[in-house]
Coordinates of C-alpha atoms and ligand atoms in Angstrom, one line a residue:
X1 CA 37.0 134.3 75.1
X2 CA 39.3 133.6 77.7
X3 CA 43.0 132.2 77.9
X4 CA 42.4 129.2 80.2
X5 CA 39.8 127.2 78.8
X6 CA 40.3 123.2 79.2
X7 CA 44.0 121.7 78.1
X8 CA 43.9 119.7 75.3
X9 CA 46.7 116.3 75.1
X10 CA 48.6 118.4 71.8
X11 CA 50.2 121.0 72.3
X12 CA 50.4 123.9 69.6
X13 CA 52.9 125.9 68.1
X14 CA 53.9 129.8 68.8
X15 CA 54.8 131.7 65.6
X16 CA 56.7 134.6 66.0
X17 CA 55.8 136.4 63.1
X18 CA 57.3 139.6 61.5
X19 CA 54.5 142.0 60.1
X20 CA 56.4 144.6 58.8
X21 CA 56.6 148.1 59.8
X22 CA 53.5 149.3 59.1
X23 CA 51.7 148.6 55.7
X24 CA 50.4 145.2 55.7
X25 CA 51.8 144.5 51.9
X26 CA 54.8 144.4 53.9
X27 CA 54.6 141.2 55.5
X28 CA 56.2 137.9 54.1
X29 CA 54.2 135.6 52.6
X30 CA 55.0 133.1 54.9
X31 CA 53.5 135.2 57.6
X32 CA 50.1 135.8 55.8
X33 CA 49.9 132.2 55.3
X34 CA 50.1 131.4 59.5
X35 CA 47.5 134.5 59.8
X36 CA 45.4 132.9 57.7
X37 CA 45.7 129.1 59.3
X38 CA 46.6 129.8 62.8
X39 CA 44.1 129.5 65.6
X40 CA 45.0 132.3 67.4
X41 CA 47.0 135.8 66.8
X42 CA 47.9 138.0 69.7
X43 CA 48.8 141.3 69.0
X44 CA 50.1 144.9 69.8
X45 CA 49.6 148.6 68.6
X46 CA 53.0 148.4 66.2
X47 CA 51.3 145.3 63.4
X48 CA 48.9 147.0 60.8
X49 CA 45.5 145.7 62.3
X50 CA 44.6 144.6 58.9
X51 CA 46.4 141.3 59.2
X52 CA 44.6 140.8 62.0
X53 CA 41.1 141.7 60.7
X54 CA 41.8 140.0 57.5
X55 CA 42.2 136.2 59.9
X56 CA 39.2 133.9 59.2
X57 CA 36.4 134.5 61.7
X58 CA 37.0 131.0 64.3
X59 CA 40.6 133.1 65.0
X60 CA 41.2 133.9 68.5
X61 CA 42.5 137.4 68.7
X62 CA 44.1 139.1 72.1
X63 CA 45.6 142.7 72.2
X64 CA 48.2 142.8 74.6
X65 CA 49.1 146.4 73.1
X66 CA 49.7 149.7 75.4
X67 CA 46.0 149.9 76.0
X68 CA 45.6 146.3 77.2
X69 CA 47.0 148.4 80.4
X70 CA 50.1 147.6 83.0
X71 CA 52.5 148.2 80.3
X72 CA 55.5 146.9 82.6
X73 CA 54.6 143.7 83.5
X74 CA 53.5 143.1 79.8
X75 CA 55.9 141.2 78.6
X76 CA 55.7 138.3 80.8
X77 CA 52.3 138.3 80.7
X78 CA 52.0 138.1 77.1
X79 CA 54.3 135.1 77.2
X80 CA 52.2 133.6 79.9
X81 CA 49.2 134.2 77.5
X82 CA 51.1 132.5 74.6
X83 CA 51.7 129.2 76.5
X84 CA 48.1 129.1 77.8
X85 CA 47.0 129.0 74.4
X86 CA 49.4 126.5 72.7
X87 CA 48.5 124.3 75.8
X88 CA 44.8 124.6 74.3
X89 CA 46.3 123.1 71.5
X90 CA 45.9 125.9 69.3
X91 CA 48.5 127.1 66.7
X92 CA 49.0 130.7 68.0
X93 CA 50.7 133.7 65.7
X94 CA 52.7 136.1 67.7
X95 CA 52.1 139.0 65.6
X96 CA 55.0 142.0 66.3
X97 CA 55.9 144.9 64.1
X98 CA 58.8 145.0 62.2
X99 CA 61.3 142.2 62.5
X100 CA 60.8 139.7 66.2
X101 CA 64.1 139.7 66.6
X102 CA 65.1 143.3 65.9
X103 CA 63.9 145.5 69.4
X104 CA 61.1 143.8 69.6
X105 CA 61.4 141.6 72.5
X106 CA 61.3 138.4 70.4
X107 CA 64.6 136.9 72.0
X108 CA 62.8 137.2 75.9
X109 CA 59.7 135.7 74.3
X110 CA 61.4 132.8 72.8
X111 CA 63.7 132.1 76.2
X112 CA 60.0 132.0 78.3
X113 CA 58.7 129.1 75.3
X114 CA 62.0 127.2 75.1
X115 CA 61.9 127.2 79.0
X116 CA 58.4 125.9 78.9
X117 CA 58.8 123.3 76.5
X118 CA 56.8 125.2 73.8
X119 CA 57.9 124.6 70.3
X120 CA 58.0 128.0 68.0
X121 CA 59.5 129.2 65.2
X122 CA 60.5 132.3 64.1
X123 CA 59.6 134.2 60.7
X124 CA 61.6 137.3 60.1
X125 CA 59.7 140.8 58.6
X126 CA 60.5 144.1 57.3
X127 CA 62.2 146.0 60.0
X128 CA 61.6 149.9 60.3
X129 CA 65.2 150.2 59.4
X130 CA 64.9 149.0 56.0
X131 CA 61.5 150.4 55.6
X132 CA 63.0 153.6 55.8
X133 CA 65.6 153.2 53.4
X134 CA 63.3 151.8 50.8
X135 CA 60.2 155.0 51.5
X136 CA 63.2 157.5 51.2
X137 CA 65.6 156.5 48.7
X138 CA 68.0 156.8 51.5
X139 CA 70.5 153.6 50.7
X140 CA 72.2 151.9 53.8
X141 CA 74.8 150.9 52.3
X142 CA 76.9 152.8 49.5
X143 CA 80.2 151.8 47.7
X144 CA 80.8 155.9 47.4
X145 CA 79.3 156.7 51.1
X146 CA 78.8 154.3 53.3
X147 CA 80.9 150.4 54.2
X148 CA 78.9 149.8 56.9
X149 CA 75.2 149.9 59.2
X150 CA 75.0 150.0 62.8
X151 CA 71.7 149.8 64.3
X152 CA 70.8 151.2 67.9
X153 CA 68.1 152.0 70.4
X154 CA 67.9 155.8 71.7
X155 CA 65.1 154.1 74.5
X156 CA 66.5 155.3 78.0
X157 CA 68.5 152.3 79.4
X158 CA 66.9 150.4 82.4
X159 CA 69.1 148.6 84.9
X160 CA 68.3 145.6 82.7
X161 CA 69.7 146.9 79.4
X162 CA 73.1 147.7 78.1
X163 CA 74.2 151.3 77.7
X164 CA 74.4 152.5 73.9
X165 CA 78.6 153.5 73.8
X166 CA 77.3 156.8 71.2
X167 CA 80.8 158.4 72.1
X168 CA 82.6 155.4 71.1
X169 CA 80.0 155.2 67.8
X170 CA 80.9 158.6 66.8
X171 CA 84.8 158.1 66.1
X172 CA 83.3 155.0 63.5
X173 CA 83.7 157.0 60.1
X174 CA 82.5 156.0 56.4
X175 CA 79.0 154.1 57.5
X176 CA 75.3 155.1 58.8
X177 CA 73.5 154.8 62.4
X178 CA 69.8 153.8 62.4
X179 CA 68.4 154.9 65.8
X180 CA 65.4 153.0 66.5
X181 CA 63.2 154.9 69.3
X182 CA 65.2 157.5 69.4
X183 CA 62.9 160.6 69.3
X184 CA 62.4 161.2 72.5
X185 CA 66.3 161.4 74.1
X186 CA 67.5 163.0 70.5
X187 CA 69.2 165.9 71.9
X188 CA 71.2 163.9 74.8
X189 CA 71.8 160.9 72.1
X190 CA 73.1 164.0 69.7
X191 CA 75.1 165.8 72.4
X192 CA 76.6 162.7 73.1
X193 CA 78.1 161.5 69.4
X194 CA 79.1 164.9 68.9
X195 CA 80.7 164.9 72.1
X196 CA 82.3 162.3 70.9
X197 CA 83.9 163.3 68.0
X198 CA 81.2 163.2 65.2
X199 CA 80.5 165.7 62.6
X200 CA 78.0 168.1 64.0
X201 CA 77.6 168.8 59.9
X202 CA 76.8 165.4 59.1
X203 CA 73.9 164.7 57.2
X204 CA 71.0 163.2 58.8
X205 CA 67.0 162.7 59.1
X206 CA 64.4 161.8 61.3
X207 CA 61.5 160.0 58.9
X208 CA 58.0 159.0 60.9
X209 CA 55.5 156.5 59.7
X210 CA 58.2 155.0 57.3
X211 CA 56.7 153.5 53.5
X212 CA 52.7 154.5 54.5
X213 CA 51.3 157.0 53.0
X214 CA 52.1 159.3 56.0
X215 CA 55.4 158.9 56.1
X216 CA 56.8 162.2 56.6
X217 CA 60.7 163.3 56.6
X218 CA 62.6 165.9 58.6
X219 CA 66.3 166.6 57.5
X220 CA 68.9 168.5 59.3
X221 CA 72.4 168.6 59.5
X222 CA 73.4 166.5 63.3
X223 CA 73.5 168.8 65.4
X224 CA 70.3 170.9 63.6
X225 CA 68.3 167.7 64.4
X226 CA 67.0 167.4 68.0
X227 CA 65.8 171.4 67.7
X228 CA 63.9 170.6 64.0
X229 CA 62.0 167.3 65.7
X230 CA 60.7 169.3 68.7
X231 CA 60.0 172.8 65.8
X232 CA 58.0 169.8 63.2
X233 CA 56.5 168.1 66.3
X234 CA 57.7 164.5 65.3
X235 CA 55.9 161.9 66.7
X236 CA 56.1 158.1 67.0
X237 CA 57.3 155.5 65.2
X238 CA 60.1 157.5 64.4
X239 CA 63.6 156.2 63.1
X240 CA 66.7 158.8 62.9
X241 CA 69.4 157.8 60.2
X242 CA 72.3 159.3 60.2
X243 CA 75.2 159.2 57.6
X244 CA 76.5 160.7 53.7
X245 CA 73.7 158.3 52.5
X246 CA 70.9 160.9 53.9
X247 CA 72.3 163.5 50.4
X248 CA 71.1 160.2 47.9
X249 CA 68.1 161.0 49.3
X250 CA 67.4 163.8 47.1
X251 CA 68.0 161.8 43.7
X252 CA 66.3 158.9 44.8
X253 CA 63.3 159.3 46.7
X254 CA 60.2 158.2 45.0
X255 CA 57.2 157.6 47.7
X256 CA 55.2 160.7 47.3
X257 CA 52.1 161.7 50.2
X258 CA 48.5 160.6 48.7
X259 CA 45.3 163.0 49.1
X260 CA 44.1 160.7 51.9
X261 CA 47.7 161.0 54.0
X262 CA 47.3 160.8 57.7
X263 CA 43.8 160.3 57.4
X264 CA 42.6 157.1 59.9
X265 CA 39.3 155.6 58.3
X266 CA 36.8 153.6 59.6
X267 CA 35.5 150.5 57.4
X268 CA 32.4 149.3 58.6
X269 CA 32.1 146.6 55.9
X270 CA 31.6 143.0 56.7
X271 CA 35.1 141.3 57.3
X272 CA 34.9 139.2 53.9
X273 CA 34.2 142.8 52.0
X274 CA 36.1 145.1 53.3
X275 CA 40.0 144.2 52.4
X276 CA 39.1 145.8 48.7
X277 CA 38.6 149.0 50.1
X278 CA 41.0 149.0 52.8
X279 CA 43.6 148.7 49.3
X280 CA 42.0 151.1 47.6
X281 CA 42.1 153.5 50.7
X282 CA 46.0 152.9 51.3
X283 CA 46.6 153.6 47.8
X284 CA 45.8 157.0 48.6
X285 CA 47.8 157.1 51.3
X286 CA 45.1 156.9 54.0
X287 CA 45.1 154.6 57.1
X288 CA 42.1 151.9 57.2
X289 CA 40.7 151.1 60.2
X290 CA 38.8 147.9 59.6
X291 CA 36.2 147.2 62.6
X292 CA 33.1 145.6 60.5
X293 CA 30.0 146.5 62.4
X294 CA 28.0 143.5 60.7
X295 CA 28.7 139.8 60.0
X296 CA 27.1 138.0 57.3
X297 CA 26.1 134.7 58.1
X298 CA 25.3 132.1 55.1
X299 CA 21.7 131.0 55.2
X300 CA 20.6 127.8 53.4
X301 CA 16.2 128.0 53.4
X302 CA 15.0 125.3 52.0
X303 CA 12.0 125.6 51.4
X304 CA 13.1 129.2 49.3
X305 CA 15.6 127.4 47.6
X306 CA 12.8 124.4 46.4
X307 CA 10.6 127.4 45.0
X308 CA 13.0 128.5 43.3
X309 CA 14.3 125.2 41.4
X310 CA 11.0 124.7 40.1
X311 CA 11.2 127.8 37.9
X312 CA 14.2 126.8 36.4
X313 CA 14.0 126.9 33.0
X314 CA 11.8 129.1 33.0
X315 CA 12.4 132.5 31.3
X316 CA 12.0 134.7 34.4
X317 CA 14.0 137.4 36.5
X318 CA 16.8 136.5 39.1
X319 CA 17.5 139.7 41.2
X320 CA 20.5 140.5 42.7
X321 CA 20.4 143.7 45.6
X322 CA 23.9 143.0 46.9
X323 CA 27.7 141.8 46.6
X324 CA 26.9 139.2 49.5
X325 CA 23.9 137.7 47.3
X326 CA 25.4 137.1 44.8
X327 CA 28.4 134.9 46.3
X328 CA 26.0 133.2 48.7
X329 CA 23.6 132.6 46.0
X330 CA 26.3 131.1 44.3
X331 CA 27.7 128.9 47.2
X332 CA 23.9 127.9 47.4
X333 CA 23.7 126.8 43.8
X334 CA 26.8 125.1 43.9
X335 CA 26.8 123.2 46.9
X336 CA 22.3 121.8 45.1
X337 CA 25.0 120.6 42.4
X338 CA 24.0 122.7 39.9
X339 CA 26.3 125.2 37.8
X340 CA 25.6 128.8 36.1
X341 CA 23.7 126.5 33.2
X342 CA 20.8 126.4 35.6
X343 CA 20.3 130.0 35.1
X344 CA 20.4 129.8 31.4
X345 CA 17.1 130.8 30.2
X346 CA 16.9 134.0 33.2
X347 CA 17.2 138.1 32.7
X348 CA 20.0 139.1 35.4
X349 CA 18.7 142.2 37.2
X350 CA 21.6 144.2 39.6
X351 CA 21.4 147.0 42.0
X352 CA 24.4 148.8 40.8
X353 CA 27.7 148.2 39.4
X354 CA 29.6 147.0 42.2
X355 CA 26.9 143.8 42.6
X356 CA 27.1 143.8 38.4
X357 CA 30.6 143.0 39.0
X358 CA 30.6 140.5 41.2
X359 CA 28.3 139.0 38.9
X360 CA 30.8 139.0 36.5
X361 CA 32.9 137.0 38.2
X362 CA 30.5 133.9 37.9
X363 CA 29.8 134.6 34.6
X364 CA 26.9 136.6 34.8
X365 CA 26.1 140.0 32.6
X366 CA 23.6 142.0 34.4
X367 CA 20.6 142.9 31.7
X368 CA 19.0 145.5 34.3
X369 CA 20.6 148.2 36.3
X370 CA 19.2 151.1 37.8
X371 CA 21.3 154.7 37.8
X372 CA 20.2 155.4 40.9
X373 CA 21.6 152.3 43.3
X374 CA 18.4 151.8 45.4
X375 CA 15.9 149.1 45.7
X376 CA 12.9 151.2 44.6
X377 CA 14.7 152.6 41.3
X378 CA 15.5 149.1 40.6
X379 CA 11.8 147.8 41.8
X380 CA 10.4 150.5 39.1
X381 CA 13.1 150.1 36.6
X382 CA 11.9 146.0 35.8
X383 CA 8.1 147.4 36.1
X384 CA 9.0 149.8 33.0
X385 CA 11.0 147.1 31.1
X386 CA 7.3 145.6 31.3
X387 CA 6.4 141.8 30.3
X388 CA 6.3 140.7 33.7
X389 CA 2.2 139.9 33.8
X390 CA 2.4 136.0 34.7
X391 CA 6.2 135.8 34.9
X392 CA 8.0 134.2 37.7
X393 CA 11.2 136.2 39.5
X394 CA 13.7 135.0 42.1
X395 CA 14.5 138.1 44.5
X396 CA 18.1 136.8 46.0
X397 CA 18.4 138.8 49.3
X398 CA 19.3 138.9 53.1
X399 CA 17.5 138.5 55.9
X400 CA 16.8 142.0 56.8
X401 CA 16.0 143.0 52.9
X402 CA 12.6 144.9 52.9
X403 CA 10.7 143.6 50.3
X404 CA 9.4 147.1 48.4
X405 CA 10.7 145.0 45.2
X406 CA 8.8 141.9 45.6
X407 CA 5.5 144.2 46.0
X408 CA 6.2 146.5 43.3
X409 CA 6.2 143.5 41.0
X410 CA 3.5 141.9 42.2
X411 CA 1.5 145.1 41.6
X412 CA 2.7 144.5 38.2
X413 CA 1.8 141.0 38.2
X414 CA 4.6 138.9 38.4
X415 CA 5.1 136.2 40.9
X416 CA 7.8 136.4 43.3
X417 CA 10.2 133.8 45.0
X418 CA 12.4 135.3 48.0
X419 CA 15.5 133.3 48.3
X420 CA 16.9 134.1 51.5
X421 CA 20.5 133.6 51.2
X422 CA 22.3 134.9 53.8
X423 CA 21.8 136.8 57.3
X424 CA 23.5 139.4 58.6
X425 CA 24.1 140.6 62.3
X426 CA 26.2 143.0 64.6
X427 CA 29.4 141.8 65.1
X428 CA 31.5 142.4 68.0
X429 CA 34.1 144.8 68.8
X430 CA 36.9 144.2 70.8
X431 CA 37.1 146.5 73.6
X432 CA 39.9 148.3 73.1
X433 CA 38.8 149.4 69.5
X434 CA 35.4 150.9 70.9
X435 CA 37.7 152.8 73.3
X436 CA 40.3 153.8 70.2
X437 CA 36.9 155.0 68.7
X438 CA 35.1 156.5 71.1
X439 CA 38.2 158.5 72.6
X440 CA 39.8 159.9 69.3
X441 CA 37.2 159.5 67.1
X442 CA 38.6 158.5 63.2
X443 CA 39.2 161.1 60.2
X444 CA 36.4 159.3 58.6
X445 CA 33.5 157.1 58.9
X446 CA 32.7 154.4 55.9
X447 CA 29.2 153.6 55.4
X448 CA 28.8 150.9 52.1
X449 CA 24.6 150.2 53.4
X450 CA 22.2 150.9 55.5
X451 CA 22.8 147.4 57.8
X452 CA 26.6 148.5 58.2
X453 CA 25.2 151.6 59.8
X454 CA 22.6 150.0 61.4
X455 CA 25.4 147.8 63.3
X456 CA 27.4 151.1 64.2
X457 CA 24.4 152.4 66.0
X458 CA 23.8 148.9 67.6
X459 CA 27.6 148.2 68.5
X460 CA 28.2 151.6 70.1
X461 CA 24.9 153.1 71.5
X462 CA 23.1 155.7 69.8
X463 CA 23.9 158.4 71.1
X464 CA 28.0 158.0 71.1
X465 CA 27.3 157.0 67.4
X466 CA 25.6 160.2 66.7
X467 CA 28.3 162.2 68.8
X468 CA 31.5 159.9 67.2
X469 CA 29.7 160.7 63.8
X470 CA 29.6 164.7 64.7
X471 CA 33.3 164.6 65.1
X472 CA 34.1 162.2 61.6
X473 CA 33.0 162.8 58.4
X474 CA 31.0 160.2 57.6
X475 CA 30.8 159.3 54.2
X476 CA 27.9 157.3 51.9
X477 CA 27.9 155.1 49.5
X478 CA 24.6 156.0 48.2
X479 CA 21.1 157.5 49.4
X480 CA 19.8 154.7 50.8
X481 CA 22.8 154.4 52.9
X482 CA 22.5 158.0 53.4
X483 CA 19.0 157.6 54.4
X484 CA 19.6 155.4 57.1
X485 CA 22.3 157.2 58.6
X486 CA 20.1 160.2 58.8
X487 CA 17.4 158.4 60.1
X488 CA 19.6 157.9 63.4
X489 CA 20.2 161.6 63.4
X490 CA 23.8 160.5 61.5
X491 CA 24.6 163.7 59.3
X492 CA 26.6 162.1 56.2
X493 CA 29.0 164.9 55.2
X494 CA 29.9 163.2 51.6
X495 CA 28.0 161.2 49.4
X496 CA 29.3 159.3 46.3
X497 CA 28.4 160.3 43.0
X498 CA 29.1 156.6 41.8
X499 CA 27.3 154.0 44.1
X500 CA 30.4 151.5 44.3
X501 CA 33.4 151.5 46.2
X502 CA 35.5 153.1 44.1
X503 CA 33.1 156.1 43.8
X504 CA 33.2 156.0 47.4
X505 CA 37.0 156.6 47.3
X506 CA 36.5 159.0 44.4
X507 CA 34.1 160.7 46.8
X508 CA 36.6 161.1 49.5
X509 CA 39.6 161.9 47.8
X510 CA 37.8 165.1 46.0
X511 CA 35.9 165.9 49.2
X512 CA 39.8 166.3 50.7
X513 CA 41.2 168.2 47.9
X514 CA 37.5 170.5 47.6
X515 CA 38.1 171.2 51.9
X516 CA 41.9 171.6 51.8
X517 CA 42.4 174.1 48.7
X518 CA 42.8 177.7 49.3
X519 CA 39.6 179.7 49.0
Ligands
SAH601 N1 60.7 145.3 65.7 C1 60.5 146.6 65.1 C2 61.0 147.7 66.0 C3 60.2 147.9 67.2 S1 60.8 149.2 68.2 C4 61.2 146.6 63.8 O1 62.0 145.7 63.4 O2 61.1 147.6 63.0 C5 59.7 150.5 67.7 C6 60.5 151.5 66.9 O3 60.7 151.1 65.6 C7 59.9 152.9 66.8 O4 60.1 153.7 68.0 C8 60.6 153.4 65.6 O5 61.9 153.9 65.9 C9 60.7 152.2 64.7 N2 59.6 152.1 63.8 C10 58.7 151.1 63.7 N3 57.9 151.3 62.6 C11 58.3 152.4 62.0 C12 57.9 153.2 60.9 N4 56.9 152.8 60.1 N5 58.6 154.3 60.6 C13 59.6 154.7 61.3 N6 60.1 154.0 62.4 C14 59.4 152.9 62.7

């Protein structure tokens, strides 16, 4: 998709839109709501990509992050991009980490629309500064320690910027600093308040990754600081703080690190499925990567679907292999203007738990379910529960579903109706994610089916996959995931006992604790 497609008579609106400083439960509500009904979003490195992979599929997304390239002249050409856009007509979020108006460049942005006659409006976020305070029990303010806050930058000053006056900040007494990118000029920025008159014995930290689950501290004393960054090798986002209110910390900090801390993970699942386990995964502290490597498309066959309405009412199977059969089957069923009363008289047969429960969600208790989550368990499962001689069955599946089940019953001689549902297909990648995952490949690699690693192979070659996959460990849902993977030469290091997502997650966690423990 390009910027400069035709220009449309109304004119859209930029948002500037806070998302927080990293976790993407941290964005307003008011935010979520433009992601989710905006036309556009244009991004950078700093917003949790979640938001972004969470929009609704007709969203427009452009990364004009560090690896968009020609990092100086960025700015203006990310504003240039923003009024191309609302000139399309197109309501277009401005996505930026943090708060916009906080070191974030939000002020130049909003000079470049007002100049060009773009309307925008501005929704505040979560700045690192507060972020920090909340993930450490560090309080800002302190009616014992601290009257006031002072924030700051520690970037090195450009012709275009105003110094920082640190010596004149370090006579202030009784309040606390923040120092937003400050990591990299620490010791000058330190040499220069104490310089200046501050306490070299003052309390203060350095925390990285603020409220995610690897958030990680480092405290010193001032002028201990600079010397205890370079010793822990601190990294960016980093915020320093410095004040009494850094000693609270000790009584008040809560956030502890999760088994899956640090850990960037690769969700493969289709876009609708995958913000379940992208939760899950940040509950244990991990970082989600979400790039699905398969779309699902609904399907509506007719001719299946007027098969399958002359056996209603009859006492037969319906047989559901997958999450996305259900809810399409569903949508299907609906949008014919029938309701669950259609399927009154059917058995309900499921894969596994995970499509049992989005069963449940419609109302449906599954009668059949295999232990082992695979077609052919299932397939000989409903041949041992017998009674099928003369029955009819509806087999609710994709496209690309082999059809070992419809055989096996057959064999047994029941008569079969496919209902083909939905269709799935390789989705695209934006290029500078296949870079992000080709250069430094993830922690981990999610695999939730066999067409999610079909679409891995598809999206990035075959012989990257394999070679990405070699340096991950790639995990399985189950062995017919597993089986696929191997059948591109994809070793899967972990398996999940429990053929759902949570098992998945189970699967990880212990495979982390099993590889990290002292022998
Ligand atoms: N607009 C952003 C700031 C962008 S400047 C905001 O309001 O937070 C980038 C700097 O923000 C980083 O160098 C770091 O100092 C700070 N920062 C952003 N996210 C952070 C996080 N999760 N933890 C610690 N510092 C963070």
């Amino acid at each position: 998709m390009t910027t400069d497609g035709e220009m449309s008579e109304k004119i859209g609106t930029v948002y500037l839109v806070g998302a927080g400083p990293g976790d993407p439960g941290l964005i307003t509500l008011r935010g979520y709501e433009l992601l989710q009904s905006c036309d556009a979003v244009v991004y950078d490195d700093l917003a949790a990509y979640e938001l972004v992979a969470a929009t609704p599929p007709h969203v427009e997304r452009y990364y004009v992050g560090k690896r968009a390239g020609k990092h100086s002249r960025l700015q203006n050409e990310t504003s240039k991009m923003l009024v191309m856009l609302v000139k399309r007509g197109l309501n277009v979020v401005r996505l930026k980490g943090g708060d916009p108006l906080v070191f974030a460049r939000g002020g130049e942005e909003a000079t470049y629309l007002k100049q060009a006659g773009v309307p925008y409006e501005i929704i505040p976020g979560v700045t690192a500064m507060t972020a920090v305070a909340a993930g450490t029990g560090i309080p800002l303010t302190d009616r014992r320690e601290s009257a006031w806050v002072l924030m700051a930058t520690g970037h090195e000053a450009t012709s275009a910027s105003l110094p920082v006056p640190w010596e004149e900040i370090a006579r202030l007494k009784g309040g606390t600093v923040a120092i937003y990118m400050g990591v990299g000029r620490l010791s000058v920025i330190v040499e220069k308040l104490i310089a200046g008159g501050a306490d070299p014995d003052i309390s203060a930290a350095v925390v990285v990754n603020a409220y995610t689950g690897a958030q990680r501290i480092v405290r010193a004393n001032l002028h201990k600081l600079p010397e205890q960054c370079i010793e822990q090798k601190v990294e960016s986002p980093a915020l320093v703080i410095i004040g009494n209110v850094v000693d609270l910390m000790e009584k008040l900090s809560w956030m502890t690190a999760g088994t899956l801390a640090g850990k960037r993970i690769l969700v493969t699942r289709p876009r609708e499925e995958a913000s379940e386990i992208c939760r899950k995964l940040r509950f244990h502290g991990g970082e989600p990567i979400p790039l699905p490597t398969i779309e699902i498309i609904p399907e509506v066959n007719r001719s299946d679907w007027e098969q399958v309405e002359r056996i209603f009412g009859e006492k037969s199977w319906i047989i559901f292999t997958s999450k996305s059969g259900v809810t399409h089957f569903f949508d299907g069923l609906f949008m014919r203007g029938y309701d669950i009363r259609a399927l009154g008289e059917f058995k309900v047969a499921a894969i596994g738990p995970g499509t049992a429960d989005r069963l449940m969600q419609f109302g449906l208790k599954a009668d059949l379910m295999p232990e082992i989550s695979t077609v052919a368990e299932l397939a000989s499962k409903m041949v041992k529960a017998g009674d099928l001689i003369g029955k009819s069955g509806i087999r609710v599946r994709g496209n690309l579903s082999d059809d070992i089940l419809e055989k096996t019953m057959e064999n047994a001689g029941a008569r079969v109706c496919p209902l083909t549902v939905y269709r799935t297909r390789t989705a695209d990648w934006e290029p500078h994610w296949l870079k992000v995952v080709k250069e430094s490949p993830p922690d981990y690699i999610t695999f939730t089916s066999g067409s999610t690693v079909e679409g891995f192979v598809s999206i990035i070659g075959k012989e990257a996959a394999v070679d990405i996959a070699a340096n991950s460990t790639v995990v399985s849902i189950g062995p017919s995931t597993t089986e696929v993977a191997e059948s591109f030469g994809i070793k899967v290091d972990v398996e999940a006992v429990e053929h759902t997502l949570d098992g998945l997650v189970e699967a990880m966690v212990k495979y982390v604790i099993s590889t990290t423990q002292p022998a």
